[in-house]
Amino acid sequence: MTQELGLCEKRANPISLGWRNARDPTPGRPEFIFRFFSVREKYCLLCVGVFLEYKWVVLTVTTVGIFMATLDSSIVVVGLPQVVADLKTNLVVGVWIITIYRLMITVLLVGIGRWADMHGRVRLYNMGFGIFTLGSLLSGLSPTAEALLAFRLVQGIGAALLFVNSVAIVTDAFSDKDLGKGIGINQVAINAGTITGYTLSGVLIQLFTWRSIFLVNVPVGIFGTYWSRKRLKEISRPAVGEKFDAAGAITFSTAITLLLLGLTLGSLTDLANQTVVGASVLFFAIFIMIERRARYPALDLSLFKIRLFTAGNIANLLSGLAFAALAFVMTLYFQLVRGYDPLHAGIFLIPLDVTLILVGPISGWLSDKWGARGLSTMGLLIASAGFFLLSEFDLNTPYPQIALWLALVGFGIGLFRSPNASSVMGSVPSSKRGISSGVRATIINTSIVASIPLVLALMTADVPYDKLVNLGKVSLGGITQLASGDVGIFLAGLQHSLIVLSFLILGSAIFSFLRGPRNESSENISHQV
């Protein structure tokens, strides 16, 4: 037993180099303390040392950061009526208090990813924690709606720095055989942050005021800023001698901003919105022309020559559109059709969230053994079936039945996300992980921002747009139930939207399958970059 323990101590090297000679301690050296511990106590110390291995330190720090960043993308939704009433503003401004945060994340991701490749991911990640914490404090103290919009923008900048660098730092720290496990746990934090926001905001507002949904970030952010600065270290080598493509980054950000404005302001049938979307397409075309000629592009288009990278990101886009829209559809169903308050609407989504959180790390671990293609495709097929079953709800559908269908969707998406993230990030060279993480995160965030306008556009097939946007009345207590004459067409709009979303998930499954077999590794295809 003693010999085995000595061998473990030499191999594990958990805390410091001084532990190597623990079997032959010398007074005055750190390992001298081992002579005072029993065999069991030494095993306990070794377990602590293994847990504090750098890759797990990275995972704890990045998990906290990505959790906080995603939490604040959803935490305002349930508390929006209180924010609007207290700041004496209107619902349109209230919607932009939610949207501007996600918009800032989306437009900055690719630029930040490229900057991280050049100047170091850890440095930008640490900066993001500090900016996010400051933005949270200022948001909680905002005297006006305009001030809150400005400070949510600051929050979004910090969240973008956290979001884009989190997965890249985890990918750097974990070996290939453990990469799926590490990213799987990181994905759980993303899912948990989004989910927790709906219920946590209701609890905080009920106990305190709406300002608490921002101020709760401050102590966590202060700890996270300290912990990341103290424990993270730069593993990747920054690109030397390369320049930042300012023209490409500005053009891309402009194109994304115009696209999201066109999708979120008014009906897609309006000429003004169509003009904005058209301008967005034009800027995208200019951006592609710039990037093809740039020596050091902001968005490396050669990444899309990698089959795993392209197929995985298209699957992300389509599944993200559908999944992000589901929470919105179900919230409308629970509040406007069934007449529940916002807090209960958030609680009713828990089956969706819990299954997604539980399955995430398991699917990541399984992908390390079996590959991403089968698990991701199977998960999307299961989620598509869940969407289709949900489209059959009506005024009298019992909640346990809805909860089962929601759990089915959560299981499927959970089975897809971690293996897909591992496949996408593992398919690119280490020097491109910052920019590839930025591209991946931009696609995910764009799908989330575009999901609500997509649902509204689909519902206009059953409900006229002018009537749709004015359904229900917002008050301090939330949204009232629909008038009886409007319930039928509104419910039909929700049902038809879920059917379309089910087919979107099915399309995502096709692209997931087309990513190629497991043995098409990054080593075999990275020469294309």
Short mmCIF file of C-alpha atoms in Angstrom, two decimals:
data_model
loop_
_atom_site.label_atom_id
_atom_site.label_comp_id
_atom_site.label_asym_id
_atom_site.label_seq_id
_atom_site.Cartn_x
_atom_site.Cartn_y
_atom_site.Cartn_z
CA MET A 1 0.00 0.00 0.00
CA THR A 2 2.81 2.40 0.91
CA GLN A 3 4.63 1.67 -2.33
CA GLU A 4 1.45 2.21 -4.34
CA LEU A 5 0.84 5.49 -2.55
CA GLY A 6 4.37 6.65 -3.33
CA LEU A 7 3.86 5.78 -6.99
CA CYS A 8 0.57 7.69 -7.09
CA GLU A 9 2.23 10.69 -5.48
CA LYS A 10 4.95 10.73 -8.11
CA ARG A 11 2.53 10.38 -11.00
CA ALA A 12 -0.18 12.73 -9.80
CA ASN A 13 2.08 15.69 -8.91
CA PRO A 14 -1.12 17.45 -7.85
CA ILE A 15 -0.17 20.67 -6.12
CA SER A 16 3.51 21.50 -6.45
CA LEU A 17 6.81 20.06 -7.58
CA GLY A 18 7.83 19.73 -3.95
CA TRP A 19 5.49 16.76 -3.51
CA ARG A 20 7.59 14.54 -5.74
CA ASN A 21 9.80 13.42 -2.87
CA ALA A 22 7.02 12.90 -0.37
CA ARG A 23 8.32 9.40 0.51
CA ASP A 24 11.69 10.83 1.49
CA PRO A 25 10.83 14.07 3.30
CA THR A 26 13.51 16.45 4.44
CA PRO A 27 12.91 19.08 7.15
CA GLY A 28 12.70 22.55 5.71
CA ARG A 29 11.06 21.38 2.45
CA PRO A 30 7.25 21.43 1.77
CA GLU A 31 7.06 17.63 1.46
CA PHE A 32 8.26 17.34 5.07
CA ILE A 33 4.60 17.70 6.12
CA PHE A 34 3.81 14.22 4.72
CA ARG A 35 5.39 12.45 7.68
CA PHE A 36 2.61 13.86 9.89
CA PHE A 37 -0.25 12.34 7.83
CA SER A 38 -1.69 8.84 7.80
CA VAL A 39 -2.08 6.88 4.56
CA ARG A 40 -5.80 7.78 4.36
CA GLU A 41 -5.06 11.47 4.90
CA LYS A 42 -2.43 11.38 2.15
CA TYR A 43 -4.98 9.90 -0.23
CA CYS A 44 -7.39 12.72 0.65
CA LEU A 45 -4.71 15.32 -0.06
CA LEU A 46 -3.95 13.69 -3.38
CA CYS A 47 -7.63 13.76 -4.32
CA VAL A 48 -7.72 17.50 -3.56
CA GLY A 49 -4.59 17.95 -5.66
CA VAL A 50 -6.08 16.13 -8.64
CA PHE A 51 -9.26 18.19 -8.34
CA LEU A 52 -7.15 21.34 -8.42
CA GLU A 53 -5.43 20.21 -11.61
CA TYR A 54 -5.29 23.18 -13.94
CA LYS A 55 -7.91 21.96 -16.39
CA TRP A 56 -10.46 21.73 -13.57
CA VAL A 57 -9.50 25.17 -12.34
CA VAL A 58 -10.16 26.44 -15.86
CA LEU A 59 -13.52 24.69 -15.90
CA THR A 60 -14.65 26.22 -12.58
CA VAL A 61 -13.65 29.74 -13.61
CA THR A 62 -15.14 29.60 -17.11
CA THR A 63 -18.30 27.89 -15.85
CA VAL A 64 -19.01 30.75 -13.45
CA GLY A 65 -18.37 33.32 -16.17
CA ILE A 66 -20.49 31.73 -18.87
CA PHE A 67 -23.28 31.04 -16.37
CA MET A 68 -23.48 34.71 -15.40
CA ALA A 69 -23.32 35.88 -19.02
CA THR A 70 -26.19 33.63 -20.13
CA LEU A 71 -28.19 34.24 -16.94
CA ASP A 72 -28.55 37.93 -17.78
CA SER A 73 -29.80 37.20 -21.26
CA SER A 74 -33.03 35.79 -19.81
CA ILE A 75 -33.32 37.20 -16.29
CA VAL A 76 -35.08 40.39 -17.42
CA VAL A 77 -37.86 38.60 -19.31
CA VAL A 78 -40.06 37.70 -16.34
CA GLY A 79 -39.37 40.99 -14.56
CA LEU A 80 -39.99 43.18 -17.61
CA PRO A 81 -43.45 44.46 -16.51
CA GLN A 82 -41.97 45.66 -13.20
CA VAL A 83 -39.04 47.37 -14.94
CA VAL A 84 -41.35 49.12 -17.42
CA ALA A 85 -43.73 50.30 -14.69
CA ASP A 86 -41.06 51.50 -12.26
CA LEU A 87 -39.06 53.41 -14.88
CA LYS A 88 -42.26 54.81 -16.45
CA THR A 89 -41.40 53.72 -19.97
CA ASN A 90 -43.17 51.67 -22.63
CA LEU A 91 -43.06 48.05 -23.73
CA VAL A 92 -40.96 48.75 -26.84
CA VAL A 93 -38.17 50.25 -24.73
CA GLY A 94 -38.59 47.34 -22.33
CA VAL A 95 -38.05 44.84 -25.13
CA TRP A 96 -34.87 46.66 -26.13
CA ILE A 97 -33.61 46.44 -22.54
CA ILE A 98 -33.57 42.70 -23.19
CA THR A 99 -32.44 42.85 -26.81
CA ILE A 100 -29.53 45.30 -26.55
CA TYR A 101 -27.65 42.96 -24.24
CA ARG A 102 -27.85 40.02 -26.65
CA LEU A 103 -27.26 42.33 -29.61
CA MET A 104 -23.97 43.58 -28.16
CA ILE A 105 -22.82 40.01 -27.57
CA THR A 106 -23.68 39.02 -31.12
CA VAL A 107 -22.02 41.90 -32.98
CA LEU A 108 -18.80 41.74 -30.96
CA LEU A 109 -18.14 38.02 -30.90
CA VAL A 110 -16.17 37.56 -34.11
CA GLY A 111 -14.06 40.67 -33.56
CA ILE A 112 -13.29 39.63 -30.00
CA GLY A 113 -12.42 36.11 -31.13
CA ARG A 114 -9.85 37.44 -33.58
CA TRP A 115 -8.46 39.89 -31.01
CA ALA A 116 -8.14 37.02 -28.52
CA ASP A 117 -6.11 34.98 -30.99
CA MET A 118 -3.73 37.93 -31.33
CA HIS A 119 -3.44 39.20 -27.75
CA GLY A 120 -4.39 36.31 -25.49
CA ARG A 121 -7.71 34.77 -24.45
CA VAL A 122 -7.14 34.83 -20.71
CA ARG A 123 -6.37 38.56 -20.69
CA LEU A 124 -9.64 39.37 -22.46
CA TYR A 125 -11.58 36.91 -20.30
CA ASN A 126 -10.35 38.60 -17.11
CA MET A 127 -11.26 41.99 -18.56
CA GLY A 128 -14.74 40.69 -19.43
CA PHE A 129 -15.44 39.66 -15.83
CA GLY A 130 -14.62 43.16 -14.59
CA ILE A 131 -16.67 44.95 -17.28
CA PHE A 132 -19.65 42.65 -16.75
CA THR A 133 -19.59 43.23 -12.99
CA LEU A 134 -19.42 47.01 -13.44
CA GLY A 135 -22.28 46.92 -15.95
CA SER A 136 -24.39 44.87 -13.53
CA LEU A 137 -23.82 47.34 -10.69
CA LEU A 138 -24.70 50.34 -12.87
CA SER A 139 -27.78 48.57 -14.29
CA GLY A 140 -29.07 47.91 -10.78
CA LEU A 141 -28.66 51.59 -9.89
CA SER A 142 -30.12 53.01 -13.13
CA PRO A 143 -32.40 56.03 -12.49
CA THR A 144 -34.00 56.02 -15.98
CA ALA A 145 -34.79 53.62 -18.79
CA GLU A 146 -32.24 55.34 -21.03
CA ALA A 147 -29.53 54.85 -18.42
CA LEU A 148 -30.50 51.19 -18.06
CA LEU A 149 -30.20 50.72 -21.84
CA ALA A 150 -26.70 52.24 -21.77
CA PHE A 151 -25.56 50.11 -18.84
CA ARG A 152 -27.04 46.94 -20.34
CA LEU A 153 -24.86 47.72 -23.35
CA VAL A 154 -21.82 47.80 -21.04
CA GLN A 155 -22.97 44.49 -19.57
CA GLY A 156 -23.21 43.05 -23.07
CA ILE A 157 -19.61 44.02 -23.87
CA GLY A 158 -18.38 42.19 -20.77
CA ALA A 159 -20.60 39.19 -21.53
CA ALA A 160 -19.19 38.99 -25.08
CA LEU A 161 -15.64 38.83 -23.68
CA LEU A 162 -16.70 36.01 -21.35
CA PHE A 163 -18.78 34.16 -23.90
CA VAL A 164 -16.33 33.93 -26.78
CA ASN A 165 -13.23 33.10 -24.72
CA SER A 166 -14.82 30.56 -22.37
CA VAL A 167 -15.01 27.60 -24.77
CA ALA A 168 -11.64 28.47 -26.35
CA ILE A 169 -9.90 28.47 -22.94
CA VAL A 170 -11.51 25.14 -22.02
CA THR A 171 -10.45 23.67 -25.37
CA ASP A 172 -6.86 24.79 -24.74
CA ALA A 173 -6.77 23.25 -21.25
CA PHE A 174 -8.34 19.84 -21.97
CA SER A 175 -6.76 17.00 -23.89
CA ASP A 176 -8.55 15.45 -26.85
CA LYS A 177 -9.86 12.49 -24.85
CA ASP A 178 -11.39 14.74 -22.19
CA LEU A 179 -12.47 17.60 -24.44
CA GLY A 180 -16.07 16.41 -24.77
CA LYS A 181 -16.38 16.11 -20.99
CA GLY A 182 -14.99 19.61 -20.40
CA ILE A 183 -17.14 21.28 -23.04
CA GLY A 184 -20.14 19.26 -21.86
CA ILE A 185 -19.87 20.73 -18.37
CA ASN A 186 -19.32 24.18 -19.87
CA GLN A 187 -22.47 23.73 -21.96
CA VAL A 188 -24.41 22.83 -18.81
CA ALA A 189 -23.50 26.26 -17.43
CA ILE A 190 -24.84 27.91 -20.59
CA ASN A 191 -28.09 25.97 -20.38
CA ALA A 192 -28.41 26.49 -16.62
CA GLY A 193 -27.82 30.23 -16.93
CA THR A 194 -30.54 30.65 -19.52
CA ILE A 195 -32.96 28.48 -17.59
CA THR A 196 -32.29 29.88 -14.12
CA GLY A 197 -32.95 33.42 -15.33
CA TYR A 198 -36.66 32.78 -15.81
CA THR A 199 -37.32 31.47 -12.30
CA LEU A 200 -34.65 33.39 -10.36
CA SER A 201 -35.95 36.76 -11.52
CA GLY A 202 -39.46 35.93 -10.31
CA VAL A 203 -38.17 34.95 -6.88
CA LEU A 204 -35.89 37.98 -6.52
CA ILE A 205 -38.57 40.43 -7.62
CA GLN A 206 -41.07 38.89 -5.23
CA LEU A 207 -38.63 39.18 -2.31
CA PHE A 208 -36.96 42.49 -3.24
CA THR A 209 -37.31 44.71 -6.35
CA TRP A 210 -36.38 44.39 -10.02
CA ARG A 211 -33.02 46.01 -9.26
CA SER A 212 -31.97 42.88 -7.39
CA ILE A 213 -31.85 40.87 -10.63
CA PHE A 214 -28.81 42.96 -11.62
CA LEU A 215 -27.24 43.55 -8.22
CA VAL A 216 -27.14 39.80 -7.50
CA ASN A 217 -24.36 39.59 -10.11
CA VAL A 218 -22.04 41.96 -8.26
CA PRO A 219 -20.65 39.73 -5.46
CA VAL A 220 -20.35 36.77 -7.85
CA GLY A 221 -18.65 38.99 -10.43
CA ILE A 222 -16.16 40.36 -7.91
CA PHE A 223 -15.22 36.84 -6.85
CA GLY A 224 -15.02 35.66 -10.45
CA THR A 225 -12.78 38.58 -11.45
CA TYR A 226 -10.41 37.83 -8.58
CA TRP A 227 -10.42 34.06 -9.15
CA SER A 228 -9.80 34.30 -12.90
CA ARG A 229 -6.95 36.79 -12.53
CA LYS A 230 -5.35 34.62 -9.85
CA ARG A 231 -5.69 31.16 -11.39
CA LEU A 232 -5.92 31.37 -15.18
CA LYS A 233 -2.79 31.35 -17.30
CA GLU A 234 -2.21 31.80 -21.01
CA ILE A 235 -1.57 28.42 -22.66
CA SER A 236 -2.06 29.30 -26.32
CA ARG A 237 0.55 31.33 -28.12
CA PRO A 238 -0.81 34.66 -29.39
CA ALA A 239 -0.44 35.20 -33.12
CA VAL A 240 2.71 37.30 -33.59
CA GLY A 241 3.01 39.94 -36.30
CA GLU A 242 -0.64 39.80 -37.36
CA LYS A 243 -2.89 42.83 -37.60
CA PHE A 244 -6.51 43.31 -36.55
CA ASP A 245 -8.91 43.55 -39.48
CA ALA A 246 -10.84 46.65 -38.40
CA ALA A 247 -12.67 47.05 -41.73
CA GLY A 248 -13.91 43.47 -41.65
CA ALA A 249 -14.98 43.64 -37.99
CA ILE A 250 -16.88 46.92 -38.49
CA THR A 251 -18.58 45.71 -41.67
CA PHE A 252 -19.62 42.44 -40.07
CA SER A 253 -20.95 44.16 -36.93
CA THR A 254 -22.92 46.61 -39.08
CA ALA A 255 -24.41 43.78 -41.14
CA ILE A 256 -25.46 41.81 -38.06
CA THR A 257 -26.90 44.91 -36.37
CA LEU A 258 -28.99 45.84 -39.43
CA LEU A 259 -30.23 42.27 -39.76
CA LEU A 260 -31.35 42.11 -36.12
CA LEU A 261 -32.97 45.55 -36.34
CA GLY A 262 -34.86 44.48 -39.44
CA LEU A 263 -36.08 41.33 -37.71
CA THR A 264 -37.05 42.92 -34.40
CA LEU A 265 -38.62 46.28 -35.32
CA GLY A 266 -42.03 45.95 -36.92
CA SER A 267 -43.43 43.47 -39.42
CA LEU A 268 -41.27 41.78 -42.04
CA THR A 269 -43.89 42.83 -44.60
CA ASP A 270 -43.17 46.54 -43.98
CA LEU A 271 -41.08 48.27 -46.64
CA ALA A 272 -38.84 49.90 -44.00
CA ASN A 273 -37.97 46.54 -42.46
CA GLN A 274 -37.34 44.99 -45.86
CA THR A 275 -35.02 47.89 -46.70
CA VAL A 276 -33.05 47.37 -43.49
CA VAL A 277 -32.73 43.64 -44.15
CA GLY A 278 -31.66 44.37 -47.72
CA ALA A 279 -28.98 46.76 -46.44
CA SER A 280 -27.81 44.02 -44.12
CA VAL A 281 -27.41 41.61 -47.06
CA LEU A 282 -25.42 44.27 -48.91
CA PHE A 283 -23.05 44.75 -45.97
CA PHE A 284 -22.61 40.98 -45.69
CA ALA A 285 -21.59 40.88 -49.36
CA ILE A 286 -19.10 43.71 -48.81
CA PHE A 287 -17.78 41.92 -45.73
CA ILE A 288 -17.14 38.71 -47.68
CA MET A 289 -15.29 40.67 -50.37
CA ILE A 290 -13.12 42.34 -47.72
CA GLU A 291 -12.36 39.08 -45.95
CA ARG A 292 -11.36 37.27 -49.14
CA ARG A 293 -8.72 39.92 -49.81
CA ALA A 294 -7.59 40.57 -46.23
CA ARG A 295 -4.23 39.12 -45.20
CA TYR A 296 -5.40 38.71 -41.59
CA PRO A 297 -9.22 38.52 -41.80
CA ALA A 298 -11.53 39.13 -38.84
CA LEU A 299 -13.51 36.07 -39.93
CA ASP A 300 -11.35 33.37 -41.43
CA LEU A 301 -13.59 32.10 -44.22
CA SER A 302 -11.23 29.18 -44.77
CA LEU A 303 -12.67 27.67 -41.57
CA PHE A 304 -15.79 26.85 -43.54
CA LYS A 305 -13.74 24.53 -45.76
CA ILE A 306 -13.68 22.19 -42.76
CA ARG A 307 -16.67 19.91 -43.10
CA LEU A 308 -17.11 19.28 -39.37
CA PHE A 309 -16.97 22.98 -38.63
CA THR A 310 -19.46 24.01 -41.33
CA ALA A 311 -22.01 21.23 -40.76
CA GLY A 312 -21.88 21.65 -36.98
CA ASN A 313 -22.44 25.39 -37.17
CA ILE A 314 -25.37 25.10 -39.59
CA ALA A 315 -26.90 22.56 -37.21
CA ASN A 316 -26.33 25.08 -34.41
CA LEU A 317 -28.09 27.83 -36.37
CA LEU A 318 -31.22 25.86 -37.22
CA SER A 319 -31.59 24.15 -33.84
CA GLY A 320 -30.88 27.45 -32.05
CA LEU A 321 -33.68 29.19 -33.94
CA ALA A 322 -36.16 26.51 -32.91
CA PHE A 323 -35.05 25.94 -29.32
CA ALA A 324 -34.81 29.63 -28.38
CA ALA A 325 -38.25 30.18 -29.89
CA LEU A 326 -39.74 27.36 -27.81
CA ALA A 327 -39.40 29.18 -24.49
CA PHE A 328 -41.10 32.23 -26.02
CA VAL A 329 -43.94 30.14 -27.50
CA MET A 330 -44.54 28.29 -24.24
CA THR A 331 -44.46 31.51 -22.23
CA LEU A 332 -47.17 32.96 -24.52
CA TYR A 333 -49.18 29.76 -24.15
CA PHE A 334 -48.96 29.63 -20.36
CA GLN A 335 -49.61 33.34 -19.82
CA LEU A 336 -51.96 34.45 -22.61
CA VAL A 337 -53.85 31.24 -23.33
CA ARG A 338 -53.90 29.57 -19.92
CA GLY A 339 -53.76 32.75 -17.79
CA TYR A 340 -50.81 31.94 -15.51
CA ASP A 341 -48.57 34.65 -14.03
CA PRO A 342 -44.94 35.07 -15.20
CA LEU A 343 -43.46 33.26 -12.19
CA HIS A 344 -45.54 30.15 -12.85
CA ALA A 345 -44.76 30.35 -16.56
CA GLY A 346 -41.06 30.21 -15.71
CA ILE A 347 -41.54 27.33 -13.27
CA PHE A 348 -43.50 25.33 -15.86
CA LEU A 349 -40.44 25.37 -18.14
CA ILE A 350 -38.33 23.52 -15.56
CA PRO A 351 -38.81 20.02 -17.13
CA LEU A 352 -37.28 21.36 -20.33
CA ASP A 353 -34.37 22.85 -18.44
CA VAL A 354 -33.65 20.03 -16.00
CA THR A 355 -33.40 17.32 -18.65
CA LEU A 356 -31.18 19.52 -20.79
CA ILE A 357 -28.84 20.22 -17.85
CA LEU A 358 -28.65 16.57 -16.77
CA VAL A 359 -28.06 15.13 -20.23
CA GLY A 360 -25.42 17.71 -21.28
CA PRO A 361 -22.34 16.35 -19.42
CA ILE A 362 -23.37 12.75 -20.06
CA SER A 363 -23.59 13.34 -23.81
CA GLY A 364 -20.21 15.10 -23.74
CA TRP A 365 -18.66 12.08 -22.02
CA LEU A 366 -20.30 9.70 -24.48
CA SER A 367 -19.06 11.73 -27.45
CA ASP A 368 -15.47 11.18 -26.27
CA LYS A 369 -16.07 7.45 -26.74
CA TRP A 370 -18.49 7.22 -29.66
CA GLY A 371 -18.05 10.47 -31.58
CA ALA A 372 -20.43 13.38 -32.17
CA ARG A 373 -22.25 12.41 -35.35
CA GLY A 374 -24.60 9.72 -34.04
CA LEU A 375 -25.37 11.34 -30.68
CA SER A 376 -26.02 14.79 -32.14
CA THR A 377 -28.23 13.50 -34.94
CA MET A 378 -30.21 11.24 -32.62
CA GLY A 379 -30.72 14.10 -30.18
CA LEU A 380 -32.08 16.39 -32.89
CA LEU A 381 -34.50 13.72 -34.14
CA ILE A 382 -35.80 13.27 -30.59
CA ALA A 383 -36.16 17.05 -30.15
CA SER A 384 -38.02 17.33 -33.47
CA ALA A 385 -40.51 14.72 -32.27
CA GLY A 386 -40.96 16.69 -29.02
CA PHE A 387 -41.74 19.88 -30.93
CA PHE A 388 -44.31 18.08 -33.05
CA LEU A 389 -46.03 16.61 -29.97
CA LEU A 390 -46.13 20.04 -28.32
CA SER A 391 -47.95 21.42 -31.36
CA GLU A 392 -50.96 19.35 -30.30
CA PHE A 393 -51.62 21.26 -27.06
CA ASP A 394 -54.92 23.07 -26.54
CA LEU A 395 -56.86 24.87 -23.79
CA ASN A 396 -57.37 21.68 -21.77
CA THR A 397 -54.09 19.81 -22.19
CA PRO A 398 -52.99 18.62 -18.72
CA TYR A 399 -49.67 20.03 -17.57
CA PRO A 400 -48.03 16.61 -16.85
CA GLN A 401 -48.45 15.79 -20.53
CA ILE A 402 -46.89 19.11 -21.58
CA ALA A 403 -44.09 18.58 -19.06
CA LEU A 404 -43.31 15.19 -20.63
CA TRP A 405 -43.07 16.70 -24.11
CA LEU A 406 -40.88 19.54 -22.82
CA ALA A 407 -38.61 16.98 -21.14
CA LEU A 408 -38.37 15.11 -24.43
CA VAL A 409 -37.19 18.28 -26.22
CA GLY A 410 -34.72 19.02 -23.41
CA PHE A 411 -33.34 15.49 -23.62
CA GLY A 412 -32.85 15.74 -27.37
CA ILE A 413 -31.20 19.17 -27.33
CA GLY A 414 -28.99 18.11 -24.41
CA LEU A 415 -27.90 15.06 -26.39
CA PHE A 416 -27.01 17.30 -29.34
CA ARG A 417 -25.25 20.34 -27.88
CA SER A 418 -22.18 19.01 -26.08
CA PRO A 419 -21.08 16.50 -28.78
CA ASN A 420 -21.70 19.13 -31.46
CA ALA A 421 -19.67 21.76 -29.60
CA SER A 422 -16.84 19.28 -29.08
CA SER A 423 -16.91 18.33 -32.78
CA VAL A 424 -16.87 21.96 -33.97
CA MET A 425 -14.14 23.16 -31.61
CA GLY A 426 -12.03 20.04 -32.02
CA SER A 427 -12.05 20.34 -35.81
CA VAL A 428 -9.92 23.51 -36.01
CA PRO A 429 -6.21 24.10 -35.32
CA SER A 430 -5.40 25.48 -31.87
CA SER A 431 -4.23 28.80 -33.34
CA LYS A 432 -7.73 29.35 -34.78
CA ARG A 433 -9.77 28.38 -31.73
CA GLY A 434 -10.41 31.95 -30.63
CA ILE A 435 -11.87 33.04 -33.95
CA SER A 436 -13.70 29.72 -34.44
CA SER A 437 -15.23 30.03 -30.98
CA GLY A 438 -16.31 33.55 -31.91
CA VAL A 439 -17.93 32.33 -35.13
CA ARG A 440 -19.72 29.54 -33.31
CA ALA A 441 -20.97 31.83 -30.55
CA THR A 442 -22.07 34.45 -33.09
CA ILE A 443 -24.15 31.89 -34.96
CA ILE A 444 -25.77 30.69 -31.73
CA ASN A 445 -26.55 34.22 -30.54
CA THR A 446 -27.86 35.32 -33.93
CA SER A 447 -30.26 32.38 -33.92
CA ILE A 448 -31.46 33.29 -30.42
CA VAL A 449 -32.05 36.95 -31.29
CA ALA A 450 -33.82 36.05 -34.54
CA SER A 451 -36.01 33.36 -32.95
CA ILE A 452 -38.72 35.65 -31.54
CA PRO A 453 -39.22 37.62 -34.78
CA LEU A 454 -39.39 34.29 -36.59
CA VAL A 455 -42.23 33.09 -34.35
CA LEU A 456 -44.11 36.38 -34.79
CA ALA A 457 -43.72 36.12 -38.57
CA LEU A 458 -45.01 32.55 -38.52
CA MET A 459 -47.97 33.48 -36.34
CA THR A 460 -49.06 36.22 -38.74
CA ALA A 461 -50.30 33.43 -41.01
CA ASP A 462 -53.12 32.99 -38.46
CA VAL A 463 -53.18 36.32 -36.58
CA PRO A 464 -52.92 39.76 -38.27
CA TYR A 465 -49.67 41.47 -37.21
CA ASP A 466 -51.31 44.61 -35.80
CA LYS A 467 -53.57 42.49 -33.66
CA LEU A 468 -50.77 40.15 -32.64
CA VAL A 469 -48.49 42.82 -31.18
CA ASN A 470 -51.36 44.37 -29.19
CA LEU A 471 -52.74 41.16 -27.67
CA GLY A 472 -52.89 41.26 -23.88
CA LYS A 473 -52.26 44.20 -21.60
CA VAL A 474 -49.07 44.64 -19.63
CA SER A 475 -49.50 45.63 -16.01
CA LEU A 476 -47.45 45.41 -12.83
CA GLY A 477 -48.72 41.90 -12.29
CA GLY A 478 -47.86 40.64 -15.76
CA ILE A 479 -49.87 39.89 -18.90
CA THR A 480 -53.58 39.22 -18.67
CA GLN A 481 -55.32 36.32 -20.35
CA LEU A 482 -56.57 36.76 -23.91
CA ALA A 483 -60.14 37.67 -24.69
CA SER A 484 -62.16 34.56 -25.47
CA GLY A 485 -62.63 35.61 -29.10
CA ASP A 486 -58.87 35.78 -29.68
CA VAL A 487 -57.87 32.50 -28.08
CA GLY A 488 -58.69 30.28 -31.07
CA ILE A 489 -56.63 32.08 -33.70
CA PHE A 490 -53.81 32.75 -31.26
CA LEU A 491 -53.60 29.09 -30.26
CA ALA A 492 -53.62 28.08 -33.93
CA GLY A 493 -50.71 30.45 -34.55
CA LEU A 494 -48.71 28.85 -31.74
CA GLN A 495 -49.49 25.34 -32.96
CA HIS A 496 -48.48 26.07 -36.56
CA SER A 497 -45.30 27.77 -35.36
CA LEU A 498 -44.30 24.66 -33.41
CA ILE A 499 -44.83 22.49 -36.49
CA VAL A 500 -42.50 24.72 -38.53
CA LEU A 501 -39.95 24.70 -35.70
CA SER A 502 -40.15 20.89 -35.66
CA PHE A 503 -39.13 20.83 -39.33
CA LEU A 504 -36.30 23.28 -38.60
CA ILE A 505 -34.93 20.82 -36.04
CA LEU A 506 -35.32 18.04 -38.60
CA GLY A 507 -33.26 20.07 -41.07
CA SER A 508 -30.65 20.56 -38.37
CA ALA A 509 -30.48 16.78 -37.93
CA ILE A 510 -29.73 16.36 -41.64
CA PHE A 511 -26.75 18.72 -41.44
CA SER A 512 -25.59 17.01 -38.27
CA PHE A 513 -25.55 13.68 -40.08
CA LEU A 514 -23.69 15.21 -43.02
CA ARG A 515 -20.76 16.26 -40.82
CA GLY A 516 -19.03 13.01 -41.74
CA PRO A 517 -17.83 9.92 -39.87
CA ARG A 518 -16.04 9.97 -36.55
CA ASN A 519 -12.60 9.24 -37.99
CA GLU A 520 -12.60 12.48 -40.01
CA SER A 521 -10.48 14.21 -37.39
CA SER A 522 -9.09 17.68 -37.20
CA GLU A 523 -5.66 16.30 -38.02
CA ASN A 524 -6.89 15.00 -41.35
CA ILE A 525 -8.66 18.17 -42.39
CA SER A 526 -6.80 20.98 -40.69
CA HIS A 527 -4.51 21.29 -43.70
CA GLN A 528 -7.44 22.92 -45.46
CA VAL A 529 -7.23 25.94 -43.19
#
